[in-house]
Coordinates of C-alpha atoms and ligand atoms in Angstrom, one line a residue:
M537 CA 40.6 18.7 -30.8
K538 CA 37.2 19.4 -31.8
I539 CA 34.7 18.3 -28.5
V540 CA 30.8 18.0 -29.0
V541 CA 28.5 17.9 -26.3
I542 CA 24.7 16.7 -26.8
G543 CA 22.9 18.1 -24.4
G544 CA 23.4 21.5 -22.9
V545 CA 21.6 21.2 -18.9
A546 CA 23.9 20.0 -15.9
A547 CA 25.8 17.4 -17.1
G548 CA 26.8 18.8 -20.6
A549 CA 27.0 22.3 -19.5
S550 CA 29.6 20.9 -16.9
A551 CA 31.5 18.9 -18.8
A552 CA 32.1 21.4 -21.5
A553 CA 33.2 23.9 -18.6
R554 CA 35.1 21.7 -17.2
L555 CA 36.9 21.0 -20.6
R556 CA 38.0 24.1 -21.3
R557 CA 39.0 24.7 -17.8
L558 CA 41.4 21.5 -18.9
D559 CA 42.2 22.3 -22.8
S560 CA 42.1 26.4 -23.7
Q561 CA 42.9 25.6 -27.2
A562 CA 40.0 22.4 -28.1
Q563 CA 37.1 23.6 -30.0
I564 CA 33.7 22.7 -28.0
I565 CA 30.1 22.7 -29.4
V566 CA 27.3 22.0 -27.0
F567 CA 24.0 21.4 -28.8
E568 CA 20.8 21.6 -26.7
R569 CA 17.7 20.6 -28.8
G570 CA 15.7 23.1 -26.1
E571 CA 15.8 26.6 -26.2
H572 CA 17.9 27.4 -22.9
A573 CA 21.0 25.4 -21.9
A574 CA 22.2 25.5 -18.5
F575 CA 19.2 26.0 -16.3
S576 CA 18.2 25.2 -12.7
N577 CA 15.6 22.2 -13.4
C578 CA 15.5 21.8 -9.7
S579 CA 14.2 25.2 -9.5
L580 CA 11.4 24.6 -11.3
P581 CA 8.6 23.7 -8.7
Y582 CA 9.2 26.7 -7.1
Y583 CA 8.8 29.1 -9.8
L584 CA 5.3 27.3 -9.5
G585 CA 5.1 28.5 -6.1
G586 CA 6.1 31.8 -7.0
V587 CA 9.7 31.3 -4.7
V588 CA 11.4 31.9 -7.8
A589 CA 9.6 35.0 -8.8
D590 CA 10.9 35.3 -12.5
E591 CA 11.1 32.6 -15.3
S592 CA 14.4 34.6 -16.8
N593 CA 15.8 33.5 -13.3
L594 CA 15.9 29.7 -13.4
V595 CA 18.0 30.3 -16.5
V596 CA 21.7 30.5 -15.4
M597 CA 23.6 30.8 -18.4
T598 CA 23.0 32.3 -22.3
P599 CA 24.6 30.8 -25.2
E600 CA 26.1 34.6 -25.4
L601 CA 27.6 33.8 -22.1
F602 CA 29.0 31.0 -22.9
W603 CA 31.1 32.3 -25.6
M604 CA 32.0 35.5 -24.1
R605 CA 33.3 34.0 -21.0
Y606 CA 34.5 30.7 -22.3
R607 CA 34.1 30.9 -25.8
I608 CA 32.2 27.5 -25.8
E609 CA 29.3 27.6 -28.7
V610 CA 26.4 26.9 -27.1
R611 CA 23.8 25.9 -29.5
T612 CA 20.4 25.8 -28.8
G613 CA 17.3 24.8 -30.4
S614 CA 19.5 22.3 -32.2
E615 CA 18.6 18.8 -31.9
V616 CA 21.1 15.9 -32.8
T617 CA 19.3 13.5 -34.6
A618 CA 22.0 10.9 -35.2
I619 CA 25.7 9.9 -34.6
S620 CA 28.1 8.8 -37.3
R621 CA 30.7 6.9 -35.5
D622 CA 32.5 6.0 -38.8
D623 CA 33.1 9.4 -40.2
H624 CA 32.8 11.1 -36.6
C625 CA 30.1 13.2 -37.2
V626 CA 27.0 14.0 -35.4
Q627 CA 23.5 15.0 -37.5
V628 CA 21.9 17.9 -36.1
R629 CA 18.8 20.1 -37.1
E630 CA 17.9 23.2 -36.4
V631 CA 14.2 23.2 -34.3
T632 CA 12.7 26.7 -35.6
T633 CA 13.9 26.6 -39.7
G634 CA 13.9 22.5 -40.1
R635 CA 18.0 23.1 -41.2
E636 CA 19.7 20.0 -41.2
Y637 CA 23.6 19.8 -41.5
S638 CA 26.5 17.3 -39.8
E639 CA 29.3 18.2 -37.4
H640 CA 32.3 16.8 -37.2
Y641 CA 33.9 15.8 -33.6
D642 CA 36.9 14.1 -32.0
K643 CA 35.5 13.0 -29.2
L644 CA 31.6 13.1 -28.4
I645 CA 29.8 13.4 -24.9
V646 CA 26.6 12.3 -25.2
A647 CA 24.3 14.0 -21.6
P648 CA 20.4 13.8 -23.2
G649 CA 19.3 13.3 -19.8
A650 CA 15.9 11.7 -18.8
A651 CA 12.6 12.1 -19.8
P652 CA 9.4 12.2 -17.9
I653 CA 7.3 9.2 -18.6
R654 CA 3.9 9.3 -19.7
P655 CA 1.7 6.2 -20.2
R656 CA -0.2 6.2 -23.6
S657 CA -2.2 3.4 -22.7
I658 CA -3.9 6.0 -20.1
P659 CA -6.7 7.6 -21.0
G660 CA -6.3 11.3 -21.4
I661 CA -2.8 11.0 -21.0
M662 CA -2.2 13.3 -23.9
N663 CA -5.0 16.3 -23.0
Q664 CA -3.7 19.7 -23.2
N665 CA -4.8 20.0 -19.4
V666 CA -1.9 16.8 -18.8
F667 CA 2.2 18.7 -18.4
T668 CA 5.0 17.4 -17.2
M669 CA 8.0 19.6 -16.1
R670 CA 11.6 19.2 -17.1
N671 CA 12.8 22.5 -18.6
V672 CA 11.7 25.5 -18.4
R673 CA 9.4 25.7 -21.2
D674 CA 7.5 23.4 -19.4
A675 CA 6.9 24.8 -16.5
A676 CA 6.2 28.1 -17.6
N677 CA 3.4 26.7 -20.2
F678 CA 1.9 25.1 -17.0
K679 CA 1.9 27.8 -14.8
T680 CA 0.4 30.2 -17.4
Y681 CA -2.3 27.5 -18.4
L682 CA -3.5 27.7 -14.7
E683 CA -3.4 30.9 -14.7
T684 CA -5.1 31.2 -18.0
V685 CA -8.3 28.8 -17.1
H686 CA -8.5 30.1 -13.7
A687 CA -7.7 26.6 -12.5
R688 CA -8.7 25.7 -8.6
D689 CA -7.9 22.0 -8.3
V690 CA -4.6 20.5 -9.6
V691 CA -4.1 16.7 -9.0
V692 CA -0.6 15.8 -8.6
V693 CA 0.4 12.2 -10.1
G694 CA 3.4 10.7 -8.4
G695 CA 4.2 11.0 -5.1
G696 CA 8.1 11.2 -5.8
F697 CA 10.8 14.5 -5.0
I698 CA 9.4 16.1 -8.1
G699 CA 5.7 15.3 -7.0
I700 CA 6.1 16.2 -3.5
E701 CA 8.1 19.6 -4.6
A702 CA 5.0 20.9 -7.2
A703 CA 2.3 19.7 -4.4
E704 CA 3.9 21.7 -1.6
N705 CA 4.5 24.5 -4.1
L706 CA 1.4 24.6 -5.6
T707 CA -0.8 25.0 -2.3
E708 CA 1.6 27.7 -1.1
A709 CA 0.4 28.9 -4.7
G710 CA -3.3 29.0 -3.6
Y711 CA -4.2 25.7 -5.5
V712 CA -6.3 22.6 -4.3
V713 CA -3.7 19.8 -4.5
H714 CA -4.9 16.3 -4.7
L715 CA -1.6 13.8 -4.7
I716 CA -2.3 10.6 -6.2
E717 CA 0.1 7.6 -5.6
G718 CA 0.0 4.1 -6.5
L719 CA 2.5 2.9 -3.3
N720 CA 1.0 3.1 0.1
Q721 CA 3.5 5.9 0.4
I722 CA 5.1 8.9 -0.9
L723 CA 8.8 9.1 -1.4
A724 CA 10.4 5.8 -2.0
P725 CA 13.9 6.2 -1.2
F726 CA 11.9 6.7 3.1
D727 CA 10.6 4.2 4.5
E728 CA 7.1 4.2 5.8
D729 CA 7.9 5.3 9.3
M730 CA 9.3 7.9 7.6
A731 CA 7.2 8.7 4.9
Q732 CA 4.6 8.6 8.0
I733 CA 5.8 12.1 9.1
L734 CA 5.6 13.6 6.0
H735 CA 2.1 11.9 4.7
K736 CA 0.9 14.6 8.0
E737 CA 2.5 17.3 7.1
L738 CA 0.9 17.2 3.3
M739 CA -2.7 16.3 5.2
D740 CA -1.7 19.1 7.7
H741 CA -1.1 21.8 4.9
G742 CA -5.0 20.7 2.9
V743 CA -2.8 18.4 0.0
R744 CA -5.4 15.7 -0.3
L745 CA -3.5 12.1 -0.6
Y746 CA -4.7 9.5 -2.0
L747 CA -1.9 7.0 -1.5
G748 CA -1.9 3.2 -2.7
H749 CA -4.0 4.5 -5.8
M750 CA -3.3 4.2 -9.6
L751 CA -4.4 6.6 -11.9
S752 CA -6.4 5.2 -14.9
E753 CA -8.1 8.3 -16.7
I754 CA -8.6 11.6 -17.7
C755 CA -11.2 13.6 -18.4
E756 CA -11.8 17.7 -18.9
H757 CA -12.6 18.4 -15.4
T758 CA -11.6 15.0 -13.6
V759 CA -9.5 12.2 -13.0
K760 CA -10.1 9.0 -12.0
A761 CA -8.1 6.4 -10.1
S762 CA -8.2 3.3 -8.5
S763 CA -7.5 1.5 -5.4
E764 CA -7.9 -2.6 -4.8
G765 CA -10.9 -2.5 -7.8
K766 CA -12.5 0.6 -6.5
M767 CA -12.7 3.7 -8.4
I768 CA -12.9 7.3 -7.2
E769 CA -13.0 10.5 -9.4
I770 CA -11.3 13.5 -8.8
P771 CA -11.6 17.1 -9.3
A772 CA -8.7 18.8 -11.4
D773 CA -8.6 21.2 -13.7
A774 CA -5.0 20.4 -14.8
V775 CA -3.2 17.4 -14.0
L776 CA 1.0 17.2 -13.7
L777 CA 2.4 13.7 -14.6
S778 CA 5.7 13.1 -12.3
I779 CA 5.8 9.3 -12.4
G780 CA 8.8 9.0 -12.9
V781 CA 12.1 9.6 -16.0
A782 CA 12.7 7.2 -18.3
P783 CA 17.2 7.2 -19.9
E784 CA 17.0 9.5 -23.2
T785 CA 19.1 6.5 -25.0
R786 CA 17.9 6.4 -28.6
L787 CA 21.1 8.1 -30.0
I788 CA 23.1 5.4 -28.2
T789 CA 20.8 2.4 -29.5
E790 CA 21.0 3.8 -32.8
A791 CA 24.9 4.1 -32.9
G792 CA 25.3 0.7 -31.9
L793 CA 26.2 0.9 -28.5
E794 CA 25.4 -1.0 -25.4
T795 CA 22.5 0.2 -23.0
G796 CA 22.5 -1.8 -19.6
P797 CA 19.9 -3.8 -17.8
T798 CA 17.9 -0.5 -16.3
R799 CA 18.5 0.8 -20.1
G800 CA 20.8 3.2 -19.0
I801 CA 23.8 4.0 -21.6
K802 CA 26.5 1.6 -20.8
V803 CA 29.9 3.1 -19.3
N804 CA 33.2 2.7 -17.7
A805 CA 34.6 3.9 -14.8
N806 CA 35.9 7.2 -17.4
Y807 CA 32.0 7.5 -18.7
Q808 CA 33.3 5.6 -22.2
T809 CA 31.4 3.9 -24.1
D810 CA 31.6 0.8 -26.4
D811 CA 33.0 3.2 -28.5
P812 CA 36.4 4.7 -26.9
D813 CA 35.8 8.6 -28.5
I814 CA 31.9 8.7 -27.0
Y815 CA 31.6 8.9 -23.5
A816 CA 28.4 9.4 -21.9
V817 CA 27.3 11.2 -18.6
G818 CA 24.3 12.8 -16.4
D819 CA 20.9 10.9 -16.2
A820 CA 20.9 8.6 -19.6
V821 CA 23.7 6.7 -17.9
Q822 CA 23.9 3.5 -15.7
S823 CA 25.5 3.4 -12.9
F824 CA 25.7 0.8 -9.6
N825 CA 25.2 1.5 -6.3
R826 CA 28.5 1.2 -3.8
L827 CA 26.3 -0.5 -0.9
T828 CA 25.3 -3.4 -2.9
G829 CA 27.0 -3.6 -6.2
Q830 CA 23.8 -3.8 -8.1
P831 CA 23.5 -1.6 -11.5
G832 CA 21.5 1.5 -11.1
I833 CA 20.3 5.2 -12.4
L834 CA 20.7 7.8 -10.2
A835 CA 18.6 10.9 -11.9
L836 CA 20.3 13.9 -9.5
A837 CA 22.7 16.8 -10.3
G838 CA 25.2 16.2 -8.5
P839 CA 25.8 12.5 -10.1
A840 CA 25.6 14.3 -13.3
Q841 CA 28.3 16.8 -12.2
R842 CA 30.8 14.7 -11.0
Q843 CA 30.4 12.7 -13.9
A844 CA 31.0 15.1 -17.0
R845 CA 34.1 16.2 -15.0
A846 CA 35.4 12.8 -15.2
A847 CA 34.5 12.5 -18.3
A848 CA 36.2 15.8 -19.3
D849 CA 39.1 14.9 -17.5
H850 CA 39.7 11.6 -19.0
I851 CA 39.6 13.1 -22.1
E852 CA 42.1 15.0 -21.1
G853 CA 44.7 12.2 -20.0
M854 CA 43.1 11.6 -16.5
C855 CA 41.6 8.6 -15.1
N856 CA 39.3 8.1 -12.5
R857 CA 38.2 5.5 -10.0
V858 CA 35.3 3.3 -9.7
R859 CA 33.1 4.9 -7.1
G860 CA 29.0 4.3 -7.9
F861 CA 26.5 5.9 -5.9
I862 CA 25.4 6.0 -2.6
G863 CA 22.3 7.6 -3.4
S864 CA 21.8 11.3 -1.3
S865 CA 18.7 13.1 -1.3
C866 CA 16.7 15.9 0.8
L867 CA 13.9 17.8 0.3
R868 CA 11.5 20.4 2.1
V869 CA 7.9 19.2 2.3
F870 CA 5.8 22.7 3.5
G871 CA 7.7 22.9 7.8
M872 CA 9.5 20.1 7.4
N873 CA 13.3 19.1 6.2
A874 CA 13.5 15.3 4.9
A875 CA 16.8 13.8 3.6
C876 CA 18.5 10.3 3.3
T877 CA 21.2 8.8 1.9
G878 CA 23.0 4.9 1.3
L879 CA 20.0 2.2 1.8
N880 CA 16.9 2.2 3.5
E881 CA 14.9 -0.8 5.0
K882 CA 13.5 -1.6 1.9
A883 CA 16.6 -2.2 -0.3
A884 CA 18.4 -3.3 2.3
E885 CA 16.0 -6.4 2.5
K886 CA 16.5 -6.6 -1.0
A887 CA 20.3 -6.9 -1.3
G888 CA 19.8 -10.1 1.2
L889 CA 22.1 -8.1 3.9
N890 CA 21.5 -9.1 7.3
Y891 CA 20.7 -5.1 8.8
D892 CA 19.0 -3.7 12.1
V893 CA 18.0 -0.2 12.4
A894 CA 17.9 2.6 15.2
Y895 CA 15.4 4.8 15.1
V896 CA 15.7 8.0 17.4
L897 CA 13.1 11.0 18.2
P898 CA 15.4 13.6 20.2
D899 CA 15.2 17.2 19.9
D900 CA 17.0 18.6 17.5
R901 CA 18.9 21.4 19.7
V902 CA 18.6 22.5 23.5
K903 CA 15.0 21.9 24.6
I904 CA 15.3 25.4 26.2
I905 CA 16.7 26.9 23.1
P906 CA 13.2 28.5 20.9
G907 CA 12.8 26.8 17.9
A908 CA 13.7 23.1 19.3
H909 CA 11.8 20.4 17.3
F910 CA 11.9 16.5 17.3
L911 CA 14.2 15.3 15.0
A912 CA 13.1 11.7 13.6
F913 CA 16.1 9.9 12.7
K914 CA 16.7 6.4 11.4
L915 CA 19.8 4.6 10.7
V916 CA 20.2 1.4 8.9
F917 CA 23.4 -0.7 10.0
E918 CA 24.8 -3.9 8.7
V919 CA 24.7 -6.9 11.5
P920 CA 26.8 -7.8 12.7
T921 CA 29.5 -5.9 11.5
G922 CA 28.2 -2.5 12.2
R923 CA 28.3 -0.9 8.7
V924 CA 26.7 1.8 8.2
L925 CA 24.6 1.5 5.2
G926 CA 22.4 4.3 5.0
A927 CA 20.1 7.2 7.3
Q928 CA 16.9 9.3 7.1
A929 CA 15.9 12.7 9.2
V930 CA 12.6 14.1 9.1
G931 CA 12.1 17.3 11.3
Q932 CA 11.7 21.1 11.1
G933 CA 15.5 21.5 12.2
D934 CA 18.6 20.8 10.3
A935 CA 17.6 17.3 9.3
V936 CA 20.1 17.4 6.0
R937 CA 23.3 18.8 7.9
R938 CA 23.1 14.9 10.0
I939 CA 22.6 13.3 6.5
D940 CA 24.9 15.0 5.0
V941 CA 27.9 13.5 8.2
I942 CA 25.9 9.8 7.5
A943 CA 26.6 10.0 3.6
A944 CA 30.5 10.9 4.2
M945 CA 30.2 8.0 6.7
I946 CA 29.4 5.9 4.5
S947 CA 31.6 7.1 1.7
M948 CA 34.4 6.1 4.1
N949 CA 32.9 2.8 4.9
A950 CA 32.2 3.5 8.7
V951 CA 31.0 1.7 11.1
L952 CA 28.8 2.3 14.2
E953 CA 31.8 2.3 16.6
D954 CA 33.2 5.4 14.1
L955 CA 29.6 7.5 14.4
K956 CA 29.9 7.0 17.8
D957 CA 33.5 9.1 18.3
L958 CA 32.2 11.3 15.3
E959 CA 33.5 15.2 16.6
L960 CA 30.6 17.1 15.1
C961 CA 30.1 21.3 15.8
Y962 CA 28.1 21.9 18.7
S963 CA 26.0 24.7 20.0
P964 CA 22.8 24.9 21.6
I965 CA 21.7 27.0 18.9
Y966 CA 22.0 24.3 16.3
G967 CA 22.2 20.8 18.5
T968 CA 22.8 18.6 21.2
A969 CA 26.2 18.0 22.6
K970 CA 25.7 14.4 22.0
D971 CA 24.1 15.3 18.3
V972 CA 21.3 12.8 17.1
V973 CA 23.9 11.1 14.9
N974 CA 26.1 10.1 17.7
M975 CA 23.0 9.3 19.6
A976 CA 21.7 6.6 16.7
A977 CA 25.4 5.0 16.5
L978 CA 24.7 4.7 20.6
V979 CA 21.3 3.0 19.7
G980 CA 22.8 0.9 17.3
L981 CA 25.8 -0.4 19.5
N982 CA 23.1 -1.2 21.9
L983 CA 21.2 -3.2 19.4
L984 CA 24.1 -4.7 18.2
H985 CA 26.0 -5.7 21.4
G986 CA 22.4 -7.2 22.4
R987 CA 21.9 -5.0 25.2
L988 CA 18.7 -3.7 24.5
K989 CA 15.7 -5.4 22.4
Q990 CA 12.8 -2.8 20.3
V991 CA 9.9 -3.7 18.5
R992 CA 9.2 -1.2 15.7
V993 CA 6.4 1.6 15.7
S994 CA 4.8 -0.4 12.7
E995 CA 4.3 -3.3 15.1
I996 CA 2.6 -1.5 18.5
R997 CA -1.2 -1.4 16.7
K998 CA -1.3 -5.1 17.0
L999 CA 0.6 -5.7 20.5
A1000 CA -1.3 -3.0 21.7
E1001 CA -4.5 -4.9 20.5
A1002 CA -3.5 -8.1 21.5
G1003 CA -3.7 -6.3 25.1
A1004 CA 0.4 -6.7 25.3
Y1005 CA 2.0 -5.6 28.7
I1006 CA 2.9 -2.1 27.9
V1007 CA 3.7 0.3 30.5
D1008 CA 4.5 4.3 30.6
V1009 CA 7.6 5.4 32.2
R1010 CA 5.8 8.9 31.7
E1011 CA 5.5 11.4 34.6
K1012 CA 1.7 10.8 35.2
P1013 CA 0.6 14.5 34.0
D1014 CA 1.9 13.2 30.5
Y1015 CA 0.0 10.3 30.4
E1016 CA -3.0 11.5 31.2
A1017 CA -2.7 13.6 28.5
G1018 CA -2.5 10.7 26.0
H1019 CA -1.4 7.3 26.1
I1020 CA -1.8 3.9 24.3
C1021 CA -4.9 2.2 25.2
G1022 CA -4.4 -0.3 27.7
A1023 CA -0.9 1.0 28.8
H1024 CA 0.1 0.9 33.0
N1025 CA 1.9 4.3 33.9
V1026 CA 5.0 3.6 36.1
P1027 CA 6.9 6.6 36.1
L1028 CA 10.7 6.1 35.7
S1029 CA 10.8 8.3 38.9
E1030 CA 8.7 6.0 40.4
L1031 CA 10.2 3.0 39.5
H1032 CA 12.5 2.5 42.3
D1033 CA 9.7 1.9 44.5
R1034 CA 7.3 0.3 42.0
I1035 CA 9.9 -2.2 40.6
N1036 CA 7.5 -5.2 42.1
E1037 CA 4.5 -3.9 39.6
I1038 CA 6.5 -4.9 36.2
P1039 CA 5.8 -8.1 35.5
R1040 CA 8.4 -11.0 35.2
D1041 CA 7.1 -13.8 33.6
I1042 CA 5.1 -12.2 30.0
P1043 CA 7.1 -10.0 27.3
V1044 CA 6.8 -6.5 28.9
Y1045 CA 6.8 -3.6 26.1
L1046 CA 8.5 0.0 27.4
H1047 CA 8.0 3.8 26.4
C1048 CA 8.0 7.1 27.4
R1049 CA 8.0 10.2 24.7
S1050 CA 11.3 9.7 22.7
G1051 CA 12.9 6.5 23.8
Q1052 CA 15.4 7.9 26.3
R1053 CA 13.7 7.7 29.4
S1054 CA 12.1 3.9 28.7
Y1055 CA 16.2 2.9 28.0
Y1056 CA 17.1 4.4 31.8
A1057 CA 14.0 2.0 33.1
I1058 CA 14.9 -0.8 31.0
C1059 CA 18.5 -0.5 32.0
E1060 CA 17.4 -0.6 35.6
L1061 CA 15.0 -3.6 35.1
Q1062 CA 17.8 -5.4 33.7
G1063 CA 20.0 -4.2 36.2
Q1064 CA 17.5 -6.1 38.4
G1065 CA 17.4 -9.2 36.6
W1066 CA 14.4 -8.6 34.5
N1067 CA 14.8 -9.9 31.1
N1068 CA 11.4 -9.8 28.9
V1069 CA 11.9 -6.3 28.6
T1070 CA 11.8 -4.5 25.3
N1071 CA 12.0 -1.1 24.2
L1072 CA 9.3 0.8 21.7
S1073 CA 11.7 2.1 19.6
G1074 CA 10.4 5.8 18.4
S1075 CA 8.3 5.4 21.8
F1076 CA 5.0 7.3 22.1
L1077 CA 6.3 10.3 19.8
G1078 CA 7.3 8.1 16.8
L1079 CA 4.1 5.6 17.1
C1080 CA 1.4 9.0 17.4
L1081 CA 3.5 10.4 14.0
Y1082 CA 3.3 6.5 12.5
E1083 CA -0.4 5.6 13.2
Y1084 CA -1.7 9.1 13.2
F1085 CA -2.4 9.1 9.1
H1086 CA -3.8 5.7 8.8
D1087 CA -6.7 6.6 11.8
Q1088 CA -7.5 9.7 9.6
T1089 CA -7.2 8.7 6.3
D1090 CA -8.5 4.9 6.5
G1091 CA -11.3 5.4 9.3
R1092 CA -9.2 2.9 12.0
K1093 CA -9.9 3.1 16.0
P1094 CA -7.4 4.9 17.1
I1095 CA -5.2 2.9 19.6
V1096 CA -4.0 5.7 21.6
T1097 CA -6.2 8.4 23.2
N1098 CA -5.5 11.1 22.2
Y1099 CA -2.3 11.9 19.3
M1100 CA 0.2 14.1 20.5
F1101 CA 3.2 15.3 18.2
N1102 CA 5.7 17.5 20.3
Ligands
FAD1270 P1 18.7 17.3 -18.3 O1 18.9 18.2 -17.6 O2 17.5 16.6 -18.7 O3 19.9 17.9 -19.6 C1 20.1 17.1 -20.7 C2 19.5 18.3 -21.8 O4 20.0 17.1 -22.8 C3 17.8 18.6 -22.2 O5 17.7 19.8 -21.9 C4 17.3 18.1 -23.1 O6 16.7 18.8 -23.4 C5 18.8 17.9 -24.2 N1 18.7 16.5 -25.2 C6 18.3 15.5 -25.5 N2 18.6 15.2 -26.4 C7 19.0 15.9 -27.1 C8 19.4 15.8 -28.0 N3 19.2 14.5 -29.1 N4 20.2 16.7 -28.9 C9 20.3 18.3 -28.1 N5 19.8 17.9 -26.8 C10 19.4 17.0 -26.4 N6 18.4 16.7 -8.6 C11 18.7 16.8 -7.6 O7 20.2 16.6 -8.1 N7 18.2 17.6 -6.7 C12 16.4 18.0 -7.0 O8 16.6 19.1 -6.3 C13 16.5 18.0 -8.1 N8 14.7 18.9 -8.5 C14 14.5 18.6 -10.2 C15 13.3 18.9 -9.8 C16 13.0 18.8 -10.8 C17 11.5 19.7 -11.7 C18 13.7 18.1 -12.3 C19 12.9 17.8 -13.7 C20 15.0 17.3 -12.0 C21 15.2 17.7 -10.5 N9 16.4 17.0 -10.2 C22 17.0 17.2 -8.8 C23 17.0 16.4 -11.8 C24 18.5 16.8 -11.8 O9 18.0 18.4 -12.5 C25 18.9 15.7 -13.1 O10 19.3 14.8 -12.3 C26 20.0 16.3 -14.1 O11 19.7 17.4 -14.8 C27 20.4 15.9 -15.2 O12 20.7 16.5 -15.9 P2 21.3 15.6 -17.1 O13 22.7 16.9 -17.8 O14 22.1 14.5 -17.5 O15 20.1 15.9 -18.0

């Protein structure tokens, strides 16, 4: 059998390698348009910052190695320009020589990925100081340009994963980084309350953040961006565009094969297109969200490799289960680790699901162990089933491990009860006996069963400004160090003696630092007949993290006397 693969990176190279493992006799040819196959796109931002010191380290496998180890023929610098389905051939053009020829296939795997978006309507978008970053050459050209022109100011457009990783690395490399983002938050898979922590982290490390701004023009040494009709000008020696990617589908559509509503290539559970001899995998393919059933494209390396394996398996006679994706991703933002999986609030709402959230900020390990730090953790669950829908975690500690746990639970259709009982590793060095994920499940169950009412950090400003009755149950020195303006201080240790100070006839909102002591206070009050008490979800720490960024950047009047972040 002769198998041709178009695209030689995450999906294409994985498919070819799996095919060889399954079939030692097949002839396998991979065509890659670029000068490298099998390189680490995910490490490109870290090359900008010097974490990956040498360009050559980005290339995982050379064509020579592919041939020597696996007898797979990888032809780099070779673009497939057309698929001829009737005679089972692809047309190939050598990029450097222009030579054209055709190659027969019995089975074809199309893995062309997705290309960075560069909107032609924006004046200056094709200027020589404007870059995108998809492959090793792109990253090397960008880095060389920055060094050659002795760049100082770099504008990164787009606050997605690539944009944020690039912003971090460029800052570490000594550039002044300006980040423009059209939405009012970075990293759309996170909700605003979680993203706010990362906004602060970026700002604390010197990244100039322009949220809610749209790029409108690129000039020689500046860019223009607008927000609600107001134009600003930002210094820019170079610009990195990272505003998303579009699936490369030209070959497929010109071959008369279908794409879906997401513009990704339509495939079945075995990654076959409408033509049973043509498979498609990776960033170019439309899949579906397992939680909502909606079609979607997930441009991530893990899913690309899994799809590649599934297609190869099917070519060799094995079938796959239809699973779709849940969407799990992570990144580092300077000192913070951030990870998310499944649906965030916006996605749950859009899908028309009835949901609630548990937002906890406990320490990520036993407090007396050096390095203990809060881990902001948000769990989204379905009401009334308790089905786990998604989670997000941000902190200095191991956010990724916690989110991987939730990803596994979502994959197994878990409910809050399952998460509550989940038995996880514990040592004070790594966590707490009741891990953050267990804790979030407990809070979720309290909410689900009506044992706890909560208001969200996003609602506290309005409440505080309206003079709502807020009770801070932290000890007096903590209160004096910084508190919500107008809050009453009744420490938990004094609550028994002062319980009658708490009104019964108006709504009362309680908080402490992280929500644990205020929950005890609420239990005590409810036990004694108070039915008007509500917890401030996220508590004081969550509020500080939520409000700080806007107070600093928008010049708003702070609603706390002194922001604290520990
Ligand atoms: P690609 O890796 O894009 O490979 C497709 C290849 O096909 C390209 O090299 C292209 O040149 C070639 N090609 C296209 N058309 C033709 C043709 N007609 N003929 C011949 N060759 C062709 N994902 C994560 O999960 N985690 C991360 O941290 C992460 N970080 C990333 C950072 C960056 C800077 C980038 C760019 C991506 C990152 N990703 C990350 C996404 C991940 O790299 C992609 O999801 C994955 O590479 C997709 O694999 P693919 O094979 O479908 O596409």
